[in-house]
Short mmCIF file of N, CA and C and ligand atoms in Angstrom, two decimals:
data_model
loop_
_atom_site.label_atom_id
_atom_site.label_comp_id
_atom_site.label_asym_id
_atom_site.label_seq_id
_atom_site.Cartn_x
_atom_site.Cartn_y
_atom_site.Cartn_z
N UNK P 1 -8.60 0.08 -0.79
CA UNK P 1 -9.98 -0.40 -0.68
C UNK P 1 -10.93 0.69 -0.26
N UNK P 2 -10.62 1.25 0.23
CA UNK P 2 -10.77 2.85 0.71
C UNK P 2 -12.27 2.78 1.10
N UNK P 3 -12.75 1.73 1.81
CA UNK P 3 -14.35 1.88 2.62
C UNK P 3 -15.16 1.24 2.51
N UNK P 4 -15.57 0.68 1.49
CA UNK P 4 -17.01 -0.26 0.88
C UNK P 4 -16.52 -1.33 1.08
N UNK P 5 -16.66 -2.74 1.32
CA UNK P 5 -16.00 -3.56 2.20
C UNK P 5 -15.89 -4.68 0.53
N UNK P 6 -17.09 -4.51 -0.11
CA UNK P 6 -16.64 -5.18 -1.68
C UNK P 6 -15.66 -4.88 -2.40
N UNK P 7 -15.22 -3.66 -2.30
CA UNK P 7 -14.24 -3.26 -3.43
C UNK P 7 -12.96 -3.78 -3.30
N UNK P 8 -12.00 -3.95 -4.45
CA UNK P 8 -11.14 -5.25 -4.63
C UNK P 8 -9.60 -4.14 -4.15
N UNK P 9 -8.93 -4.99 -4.11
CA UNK P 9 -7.53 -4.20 -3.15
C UNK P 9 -7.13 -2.95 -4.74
N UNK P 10 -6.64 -2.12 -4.01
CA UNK P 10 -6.15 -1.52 -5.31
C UNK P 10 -4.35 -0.96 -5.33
N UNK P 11 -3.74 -1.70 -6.40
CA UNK P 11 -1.98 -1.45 -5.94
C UNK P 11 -1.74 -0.55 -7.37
N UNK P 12 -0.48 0.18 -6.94
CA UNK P 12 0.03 1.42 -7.43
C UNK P 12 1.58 1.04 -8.08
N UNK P 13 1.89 0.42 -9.00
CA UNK P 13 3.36 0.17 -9.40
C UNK P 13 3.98 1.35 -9.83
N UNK P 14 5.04 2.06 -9.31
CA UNK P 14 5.64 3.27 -9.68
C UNK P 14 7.29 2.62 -10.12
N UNK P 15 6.98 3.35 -11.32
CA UNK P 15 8.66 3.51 -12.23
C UNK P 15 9.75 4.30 -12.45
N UNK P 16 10.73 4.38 -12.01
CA UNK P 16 11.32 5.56 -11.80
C UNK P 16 12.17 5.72 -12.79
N UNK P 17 13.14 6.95 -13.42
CA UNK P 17 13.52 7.45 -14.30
C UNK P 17 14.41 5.79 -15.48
N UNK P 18 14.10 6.47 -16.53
CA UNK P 18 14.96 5.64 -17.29
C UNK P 18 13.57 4.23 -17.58
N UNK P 19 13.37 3.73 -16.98
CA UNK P 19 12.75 2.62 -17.28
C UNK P 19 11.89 2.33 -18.32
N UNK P 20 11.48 2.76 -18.73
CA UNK P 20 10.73 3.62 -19.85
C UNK P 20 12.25 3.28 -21.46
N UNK P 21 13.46 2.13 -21.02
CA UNK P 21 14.00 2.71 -21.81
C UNK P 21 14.42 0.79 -22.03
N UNK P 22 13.97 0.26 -21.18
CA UNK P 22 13.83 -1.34 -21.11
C UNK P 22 13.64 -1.80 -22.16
N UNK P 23 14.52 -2.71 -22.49
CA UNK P 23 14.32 -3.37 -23.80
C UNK P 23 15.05 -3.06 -24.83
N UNK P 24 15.59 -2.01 -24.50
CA UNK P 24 16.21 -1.35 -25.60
C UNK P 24 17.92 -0.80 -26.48
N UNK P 25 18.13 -0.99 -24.50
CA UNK P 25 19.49 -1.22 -24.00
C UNK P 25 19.88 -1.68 -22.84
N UNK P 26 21.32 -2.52 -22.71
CA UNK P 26 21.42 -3.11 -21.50
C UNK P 26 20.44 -4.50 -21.09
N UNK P 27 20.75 -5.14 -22.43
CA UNK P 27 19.62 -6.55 -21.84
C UNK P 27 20.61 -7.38 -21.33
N UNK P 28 21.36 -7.23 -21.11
CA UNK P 28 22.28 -8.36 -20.37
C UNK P 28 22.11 -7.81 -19.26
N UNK P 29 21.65 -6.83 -18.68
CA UNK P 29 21.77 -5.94 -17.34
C UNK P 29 20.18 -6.57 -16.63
N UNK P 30 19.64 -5.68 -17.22
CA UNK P 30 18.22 -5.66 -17.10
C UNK P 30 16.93 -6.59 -17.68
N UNK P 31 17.60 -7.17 -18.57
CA UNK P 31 16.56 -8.40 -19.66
C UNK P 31 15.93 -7.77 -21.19
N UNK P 32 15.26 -8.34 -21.66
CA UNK P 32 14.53 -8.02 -22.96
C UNK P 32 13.32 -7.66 -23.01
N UNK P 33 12.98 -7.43 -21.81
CA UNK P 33 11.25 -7.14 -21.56
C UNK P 33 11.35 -5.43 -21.23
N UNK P 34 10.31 -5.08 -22.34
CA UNK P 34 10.14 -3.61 -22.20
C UNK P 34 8.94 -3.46 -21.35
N UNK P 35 9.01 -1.95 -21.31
CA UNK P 35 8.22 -1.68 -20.26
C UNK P 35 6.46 -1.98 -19.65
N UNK P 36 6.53 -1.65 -21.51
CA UNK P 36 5.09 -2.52 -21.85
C UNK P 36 4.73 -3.97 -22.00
N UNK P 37 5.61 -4.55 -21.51
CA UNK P 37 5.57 -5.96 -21.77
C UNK P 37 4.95 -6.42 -19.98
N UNK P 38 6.24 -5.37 -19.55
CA UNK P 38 6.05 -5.47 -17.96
C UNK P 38 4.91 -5.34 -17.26
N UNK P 39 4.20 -4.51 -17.64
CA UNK P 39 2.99 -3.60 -17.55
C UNK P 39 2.04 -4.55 -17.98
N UNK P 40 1.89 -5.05 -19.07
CA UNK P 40 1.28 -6.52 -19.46
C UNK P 40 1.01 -7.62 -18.82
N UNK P 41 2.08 -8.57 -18.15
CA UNK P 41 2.08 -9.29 -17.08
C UNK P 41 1.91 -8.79 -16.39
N UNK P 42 2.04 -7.62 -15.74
CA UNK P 42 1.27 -7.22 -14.29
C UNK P 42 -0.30 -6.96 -14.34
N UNK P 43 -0.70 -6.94 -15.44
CA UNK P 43 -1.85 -6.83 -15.22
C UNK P 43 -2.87 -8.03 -15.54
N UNK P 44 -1.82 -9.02 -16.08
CA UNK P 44 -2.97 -10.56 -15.99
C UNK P 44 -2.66 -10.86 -14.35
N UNK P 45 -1.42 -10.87 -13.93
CA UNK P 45 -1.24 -11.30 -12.35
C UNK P 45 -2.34 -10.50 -11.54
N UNK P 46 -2.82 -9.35 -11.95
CA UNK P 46 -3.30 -8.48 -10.91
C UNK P 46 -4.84 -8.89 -11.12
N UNK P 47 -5.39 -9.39 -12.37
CA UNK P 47 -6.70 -10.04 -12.47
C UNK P 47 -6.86 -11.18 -11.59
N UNK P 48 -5.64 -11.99 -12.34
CA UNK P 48 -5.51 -13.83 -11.46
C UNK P 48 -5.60 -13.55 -9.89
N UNK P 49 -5.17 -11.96 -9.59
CA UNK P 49 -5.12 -11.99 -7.78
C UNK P 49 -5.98 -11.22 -7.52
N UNK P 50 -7.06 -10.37 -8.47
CA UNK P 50 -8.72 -10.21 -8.37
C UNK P 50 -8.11 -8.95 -7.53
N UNK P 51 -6.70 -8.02 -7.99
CA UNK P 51 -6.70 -7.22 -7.52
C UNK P 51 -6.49 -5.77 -8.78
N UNK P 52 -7.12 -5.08 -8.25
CA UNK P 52 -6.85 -3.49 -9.35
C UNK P 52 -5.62 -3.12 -9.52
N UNK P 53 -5.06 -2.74 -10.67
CA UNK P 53 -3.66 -2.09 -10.57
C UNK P 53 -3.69 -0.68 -11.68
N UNK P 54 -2.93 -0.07 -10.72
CA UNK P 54 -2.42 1.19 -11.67
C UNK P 54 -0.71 1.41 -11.78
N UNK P 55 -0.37 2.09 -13.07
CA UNK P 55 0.92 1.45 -13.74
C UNK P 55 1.31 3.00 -14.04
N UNK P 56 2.50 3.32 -13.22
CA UNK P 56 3.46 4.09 -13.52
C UNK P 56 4.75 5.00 -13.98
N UNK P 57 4.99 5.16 -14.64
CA UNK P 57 6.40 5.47 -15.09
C UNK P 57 6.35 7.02 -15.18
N UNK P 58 7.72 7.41 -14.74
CA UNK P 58 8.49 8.72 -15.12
C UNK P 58 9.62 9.33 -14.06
N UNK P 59 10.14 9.68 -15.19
CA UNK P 59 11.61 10.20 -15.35
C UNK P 59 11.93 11.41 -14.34
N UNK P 60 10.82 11.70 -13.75
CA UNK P 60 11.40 13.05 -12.72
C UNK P 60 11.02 13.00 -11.38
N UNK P 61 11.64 13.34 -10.74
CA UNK P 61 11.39 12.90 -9.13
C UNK P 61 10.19 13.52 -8.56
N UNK P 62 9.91 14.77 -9.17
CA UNK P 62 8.49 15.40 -8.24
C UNK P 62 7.23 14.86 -8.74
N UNK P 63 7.69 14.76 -10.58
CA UNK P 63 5.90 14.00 -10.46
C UNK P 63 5.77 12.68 -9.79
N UNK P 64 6.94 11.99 -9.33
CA UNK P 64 6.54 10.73 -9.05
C UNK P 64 6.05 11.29 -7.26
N UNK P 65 6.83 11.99 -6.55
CA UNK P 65 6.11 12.44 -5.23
C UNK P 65 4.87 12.76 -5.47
N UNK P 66 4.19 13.41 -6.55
CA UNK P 66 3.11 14.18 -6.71
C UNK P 66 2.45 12.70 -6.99
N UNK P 67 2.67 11.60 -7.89
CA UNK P 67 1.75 10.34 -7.57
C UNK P 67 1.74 9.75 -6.44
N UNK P 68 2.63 9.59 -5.77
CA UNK P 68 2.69 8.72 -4.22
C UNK P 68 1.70 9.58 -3.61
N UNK P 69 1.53 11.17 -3.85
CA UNK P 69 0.79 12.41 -3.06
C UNK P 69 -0.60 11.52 -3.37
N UNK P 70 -0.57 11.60 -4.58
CA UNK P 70 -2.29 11.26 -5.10
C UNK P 70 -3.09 9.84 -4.97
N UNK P 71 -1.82 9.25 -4.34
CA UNK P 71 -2.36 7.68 -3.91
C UNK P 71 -2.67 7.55 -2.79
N UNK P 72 -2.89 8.97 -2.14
CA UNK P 72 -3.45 8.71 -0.35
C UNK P 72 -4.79 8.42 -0.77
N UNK P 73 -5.32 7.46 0.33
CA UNK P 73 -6.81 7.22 0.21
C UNK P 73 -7.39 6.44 -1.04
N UNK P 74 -6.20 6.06 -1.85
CA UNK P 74 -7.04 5.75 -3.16
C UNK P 74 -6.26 4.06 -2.92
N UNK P 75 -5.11 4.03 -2.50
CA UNK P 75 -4.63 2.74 -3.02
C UNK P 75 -3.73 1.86 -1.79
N UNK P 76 -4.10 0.98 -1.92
CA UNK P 76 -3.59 -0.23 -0.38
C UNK P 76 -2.51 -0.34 -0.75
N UNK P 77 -1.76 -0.29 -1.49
CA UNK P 77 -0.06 -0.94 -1.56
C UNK P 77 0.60 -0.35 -2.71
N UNK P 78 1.84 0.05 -2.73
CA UNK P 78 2.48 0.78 -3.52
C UNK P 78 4.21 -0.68 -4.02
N UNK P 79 3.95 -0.59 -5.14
CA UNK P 79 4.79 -1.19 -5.47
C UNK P 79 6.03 -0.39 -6.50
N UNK P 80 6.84 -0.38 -5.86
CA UNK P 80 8.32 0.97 -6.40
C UNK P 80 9.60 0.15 -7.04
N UNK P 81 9.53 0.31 -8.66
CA UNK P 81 11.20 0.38 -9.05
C UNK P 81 11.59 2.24 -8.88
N UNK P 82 12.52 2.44 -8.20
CA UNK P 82 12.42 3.61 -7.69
C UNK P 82 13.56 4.11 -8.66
N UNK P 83 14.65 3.08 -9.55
CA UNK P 83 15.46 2.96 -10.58
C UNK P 83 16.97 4.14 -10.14
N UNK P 84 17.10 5.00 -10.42
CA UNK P 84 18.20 5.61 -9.60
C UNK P 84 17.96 6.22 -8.34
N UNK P 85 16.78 6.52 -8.43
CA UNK P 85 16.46 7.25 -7.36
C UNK P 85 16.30 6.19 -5.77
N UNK P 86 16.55 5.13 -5.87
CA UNK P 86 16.62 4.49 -5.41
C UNK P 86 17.80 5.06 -3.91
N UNK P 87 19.12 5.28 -4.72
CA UNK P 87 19.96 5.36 -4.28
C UNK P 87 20.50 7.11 -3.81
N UNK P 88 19.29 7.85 -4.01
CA UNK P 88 19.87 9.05 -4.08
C UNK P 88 18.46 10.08 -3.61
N UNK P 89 16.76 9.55 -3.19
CA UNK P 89 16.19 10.08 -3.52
C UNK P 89 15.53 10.23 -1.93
N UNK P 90 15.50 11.41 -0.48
CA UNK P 90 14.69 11.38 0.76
C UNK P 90 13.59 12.04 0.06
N UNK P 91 13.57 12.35 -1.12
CA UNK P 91 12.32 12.81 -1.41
C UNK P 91 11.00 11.84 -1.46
N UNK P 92 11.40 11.08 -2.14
CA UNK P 92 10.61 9.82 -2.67
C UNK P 92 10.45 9.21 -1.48
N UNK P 93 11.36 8.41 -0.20
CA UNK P 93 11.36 8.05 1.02
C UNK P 93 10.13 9.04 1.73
N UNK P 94 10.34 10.23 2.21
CA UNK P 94 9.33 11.17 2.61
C UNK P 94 7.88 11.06 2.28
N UNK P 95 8.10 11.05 0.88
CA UNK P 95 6.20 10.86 0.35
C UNK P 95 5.83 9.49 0.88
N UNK P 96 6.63 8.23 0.58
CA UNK P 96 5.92 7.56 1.18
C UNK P 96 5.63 7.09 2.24
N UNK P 97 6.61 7.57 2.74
CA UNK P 97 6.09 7.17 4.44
C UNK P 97 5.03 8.66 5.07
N UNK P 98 4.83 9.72 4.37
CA UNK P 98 3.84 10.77 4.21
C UNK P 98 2.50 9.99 4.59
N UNK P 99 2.45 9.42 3.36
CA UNK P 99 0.84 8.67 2.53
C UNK P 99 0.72 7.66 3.77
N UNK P 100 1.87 6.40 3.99
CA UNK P 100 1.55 5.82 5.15
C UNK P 100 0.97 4.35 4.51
N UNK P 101 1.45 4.24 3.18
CA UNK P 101 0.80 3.04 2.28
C UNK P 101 1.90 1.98 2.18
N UNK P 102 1.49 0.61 2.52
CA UNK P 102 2.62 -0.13 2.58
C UNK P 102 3.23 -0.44 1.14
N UNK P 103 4.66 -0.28 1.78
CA UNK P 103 5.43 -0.34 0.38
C UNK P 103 6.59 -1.53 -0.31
N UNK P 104 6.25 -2.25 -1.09
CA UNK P 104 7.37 -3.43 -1.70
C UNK P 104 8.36 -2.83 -2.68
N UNK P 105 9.56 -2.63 -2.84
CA UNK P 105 10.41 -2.08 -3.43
C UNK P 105 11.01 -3.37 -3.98
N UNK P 106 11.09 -2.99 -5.92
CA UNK P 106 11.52 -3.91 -6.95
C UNK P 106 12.65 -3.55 -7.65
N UNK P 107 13.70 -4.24 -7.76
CA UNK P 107 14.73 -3.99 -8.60
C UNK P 107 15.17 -5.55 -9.84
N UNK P 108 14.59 -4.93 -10.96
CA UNK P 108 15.16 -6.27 -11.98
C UNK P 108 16.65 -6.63 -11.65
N UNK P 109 17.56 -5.85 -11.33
CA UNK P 109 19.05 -6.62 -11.43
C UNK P 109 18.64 -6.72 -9.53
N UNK P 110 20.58 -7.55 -9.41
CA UNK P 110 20.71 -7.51 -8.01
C UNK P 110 21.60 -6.55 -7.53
N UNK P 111 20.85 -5.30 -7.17
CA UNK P 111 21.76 -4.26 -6.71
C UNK P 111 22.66 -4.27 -5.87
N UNK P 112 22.82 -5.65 -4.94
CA UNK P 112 23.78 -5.94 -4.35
C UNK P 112 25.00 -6.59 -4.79
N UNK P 113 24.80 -6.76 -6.34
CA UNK P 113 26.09 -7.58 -6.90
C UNK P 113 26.57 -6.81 -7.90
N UNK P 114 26.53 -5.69 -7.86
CA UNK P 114 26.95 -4.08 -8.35
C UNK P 114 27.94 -3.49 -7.90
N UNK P 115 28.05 -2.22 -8.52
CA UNK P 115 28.68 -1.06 -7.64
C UNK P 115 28.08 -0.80 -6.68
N UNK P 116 29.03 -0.60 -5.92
CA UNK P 116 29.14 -0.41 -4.33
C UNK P 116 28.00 1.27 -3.82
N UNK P 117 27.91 2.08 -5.15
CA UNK P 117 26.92 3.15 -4.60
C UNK P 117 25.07 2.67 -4.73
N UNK P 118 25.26 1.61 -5.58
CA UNK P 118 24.06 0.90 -5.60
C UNK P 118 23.49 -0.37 -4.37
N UNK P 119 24.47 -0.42 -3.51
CA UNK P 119 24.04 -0.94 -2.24
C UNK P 119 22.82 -0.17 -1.82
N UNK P 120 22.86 1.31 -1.39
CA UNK P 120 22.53 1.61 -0.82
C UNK P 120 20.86 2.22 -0.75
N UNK P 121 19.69 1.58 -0.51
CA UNK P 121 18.64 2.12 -0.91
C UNK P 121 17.63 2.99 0.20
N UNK P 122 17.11 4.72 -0.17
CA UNK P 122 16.76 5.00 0.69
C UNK P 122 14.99 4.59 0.97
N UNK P 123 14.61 3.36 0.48
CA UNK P 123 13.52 2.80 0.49
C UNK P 123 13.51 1.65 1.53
N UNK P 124 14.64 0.78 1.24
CA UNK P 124 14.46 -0.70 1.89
C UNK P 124 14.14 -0.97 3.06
N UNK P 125 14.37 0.32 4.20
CA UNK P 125 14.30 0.01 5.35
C UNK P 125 12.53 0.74 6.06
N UNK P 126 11.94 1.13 4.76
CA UNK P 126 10.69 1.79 5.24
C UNK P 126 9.53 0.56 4.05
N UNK P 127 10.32 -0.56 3.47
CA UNK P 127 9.07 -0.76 2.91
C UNK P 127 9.29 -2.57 3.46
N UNK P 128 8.16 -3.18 3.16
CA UNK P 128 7.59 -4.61 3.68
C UNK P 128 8.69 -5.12 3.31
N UNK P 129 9.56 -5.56 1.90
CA UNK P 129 10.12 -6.17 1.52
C UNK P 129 10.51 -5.74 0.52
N UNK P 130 11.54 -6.58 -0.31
CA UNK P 130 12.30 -5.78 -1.41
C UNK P 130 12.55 -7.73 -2.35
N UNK P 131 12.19 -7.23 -4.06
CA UNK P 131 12.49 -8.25 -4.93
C UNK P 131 14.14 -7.52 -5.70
N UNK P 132 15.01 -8.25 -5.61
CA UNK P 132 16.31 -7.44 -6.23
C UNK P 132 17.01 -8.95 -7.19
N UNK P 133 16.62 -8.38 -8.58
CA UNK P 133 17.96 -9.75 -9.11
C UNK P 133 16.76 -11.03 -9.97
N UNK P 134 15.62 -10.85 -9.88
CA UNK P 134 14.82 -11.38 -11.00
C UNK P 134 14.03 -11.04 -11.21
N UNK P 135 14.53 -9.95 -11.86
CA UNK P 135 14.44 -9.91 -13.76
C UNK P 135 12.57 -9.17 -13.61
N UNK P 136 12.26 -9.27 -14.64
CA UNK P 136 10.96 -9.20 -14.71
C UNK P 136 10.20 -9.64 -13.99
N UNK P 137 10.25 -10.67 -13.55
CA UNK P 137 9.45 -11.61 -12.24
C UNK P 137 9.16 -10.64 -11.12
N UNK P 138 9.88 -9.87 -10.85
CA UNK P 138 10.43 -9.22 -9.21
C UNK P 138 8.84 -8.68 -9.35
N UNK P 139 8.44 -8.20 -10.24
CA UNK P 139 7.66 -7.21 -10.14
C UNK P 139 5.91 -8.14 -9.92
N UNK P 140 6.20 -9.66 -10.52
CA UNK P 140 4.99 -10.73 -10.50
C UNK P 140 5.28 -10.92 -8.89
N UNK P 141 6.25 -11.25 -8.55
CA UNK P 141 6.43 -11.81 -7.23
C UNK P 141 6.03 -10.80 -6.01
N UNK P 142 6.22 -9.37 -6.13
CA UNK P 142 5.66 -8.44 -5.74
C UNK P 142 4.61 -8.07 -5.42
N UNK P 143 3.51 -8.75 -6.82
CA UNK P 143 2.17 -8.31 -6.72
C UNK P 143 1.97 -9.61 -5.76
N UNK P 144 2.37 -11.12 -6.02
CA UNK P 144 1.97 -11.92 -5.54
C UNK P 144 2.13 -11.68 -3.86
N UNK P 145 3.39 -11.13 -2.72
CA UNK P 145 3.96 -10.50 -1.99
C UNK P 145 3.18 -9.59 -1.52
N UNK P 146 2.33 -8.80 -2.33
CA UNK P 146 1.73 -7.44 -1.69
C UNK P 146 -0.08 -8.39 -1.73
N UNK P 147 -0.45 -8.89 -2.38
CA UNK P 147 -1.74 -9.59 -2.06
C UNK P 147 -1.76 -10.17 -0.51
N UNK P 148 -0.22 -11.26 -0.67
CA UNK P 148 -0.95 -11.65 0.57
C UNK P 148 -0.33 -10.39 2.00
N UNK P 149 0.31 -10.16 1.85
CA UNK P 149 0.28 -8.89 2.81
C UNK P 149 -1.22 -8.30 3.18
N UNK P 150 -1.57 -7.95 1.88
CA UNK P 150 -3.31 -7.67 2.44
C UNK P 150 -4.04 -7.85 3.14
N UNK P 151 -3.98 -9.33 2.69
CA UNK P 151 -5.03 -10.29 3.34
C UNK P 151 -4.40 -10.56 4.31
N UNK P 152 -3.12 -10.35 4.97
CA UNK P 152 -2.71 -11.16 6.59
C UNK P 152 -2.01 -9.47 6.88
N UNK P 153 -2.79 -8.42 6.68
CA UNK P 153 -2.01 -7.64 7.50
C UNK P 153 -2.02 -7.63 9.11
N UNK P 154 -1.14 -6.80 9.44
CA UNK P 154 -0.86 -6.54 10.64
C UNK P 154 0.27 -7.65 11.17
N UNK P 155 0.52 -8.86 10.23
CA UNK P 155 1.65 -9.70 10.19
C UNK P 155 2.78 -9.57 9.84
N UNK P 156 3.43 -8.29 9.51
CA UNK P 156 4.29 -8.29 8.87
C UNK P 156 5.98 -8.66 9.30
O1 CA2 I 1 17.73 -3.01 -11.29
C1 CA2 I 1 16.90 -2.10 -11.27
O2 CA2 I 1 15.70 -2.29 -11.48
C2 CA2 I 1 17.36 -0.67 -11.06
O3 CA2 I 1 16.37 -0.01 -10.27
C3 CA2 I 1 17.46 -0.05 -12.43
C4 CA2 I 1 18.03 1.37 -12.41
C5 CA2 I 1 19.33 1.44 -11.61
O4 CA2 I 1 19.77 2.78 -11.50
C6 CA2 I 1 19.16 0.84 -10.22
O5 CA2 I 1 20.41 0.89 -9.56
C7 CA2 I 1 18.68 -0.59 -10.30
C8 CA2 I 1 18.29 1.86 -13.83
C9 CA2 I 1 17.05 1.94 -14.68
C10 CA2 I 1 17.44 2.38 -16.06
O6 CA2 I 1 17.14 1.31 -16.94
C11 CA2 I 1 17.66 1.32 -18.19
C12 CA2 I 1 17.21 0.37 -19.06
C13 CA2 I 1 17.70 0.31 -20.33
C14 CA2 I 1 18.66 1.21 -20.75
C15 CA2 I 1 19.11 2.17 -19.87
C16 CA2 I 1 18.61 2.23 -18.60
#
């Protein structure tokens, strides 16, 4: 919101490697909704919740630090499929707790009903909450999740 007391919340969905590949393979894993589909519904949800969104994807770990970098000051809530990096990345952890922007972490499958190296996320314990295991939704339920966070912060 970054100052003018009119301006509407503004959230940051970041995609991490591979995702970009949705739809295409692994729909029994992940579902049939590509990325752009995803990106689609998030952005009627983000009207219906009269909030701004900007939509991320890519495959390499520094430009995505270098966006979390560029979302200081610009954006109230960061919403992360962090996708392998999930499980492997203090880089990504670092930037955002850097920036200091509250964070909801999304996973379409349930990484807990996986392999056992996919338990482990170095996000979950620095962000508000975590959607793991539905599907495309995770990411509606998220925006819905990070609105009202907004509006009742300091409740968390
Ligand atoms: O369930 C999720 O959303 C994941 O973040 C997806 C990651 C995986 O490494 C995480 O453990 C859980 C994988 C994203 C790659 O997605 C693909 C989609 C289609 C074909 C190949 C990969």
């Amino acid at each position: 919101m970054s100052g003018v007391s009119d301006e509407r919340f503004r959230i940051l969905i970041l995609n991490g490697p591979n995702l970009n590949l949705l739809g295409r393979r692994e729909p029994s894993v992940y579902g049939a909704a590509t990325l752009a589909d995803i990106e689609r519904d998030c952005r009627v949800q983000a009207e219906q919740w009269g909030v701004e969104l900007d939509f991320f994807q890519s495959n390499h770990e520094g430009v995505l630090v270098d966006r979390i970098g560029a979302a200081y000051g610009e954006e109230d809530l960061i919403i992360i499929n962090p996708a392998a990096l999930t499980h492997t990345s203090i880089a990504l952890r670092d930037a955002l707790l850097g920036v200091g922007i509250p964070v909801i972490e999304v996973h379409l499958s349930n990484i807990y009903r996986r392999e056992p190296f996919r338990h482990h996320s170095y996000i979950a314990d620095i962000a508000i909450g975590q959607m793991s295991g539905f599907g495309a939704l995770g990411y509606r339920l998220a925006i819905e999740a990070g609105v009202y966070h907004l509006k009742n912060q300091g409740t968390r």
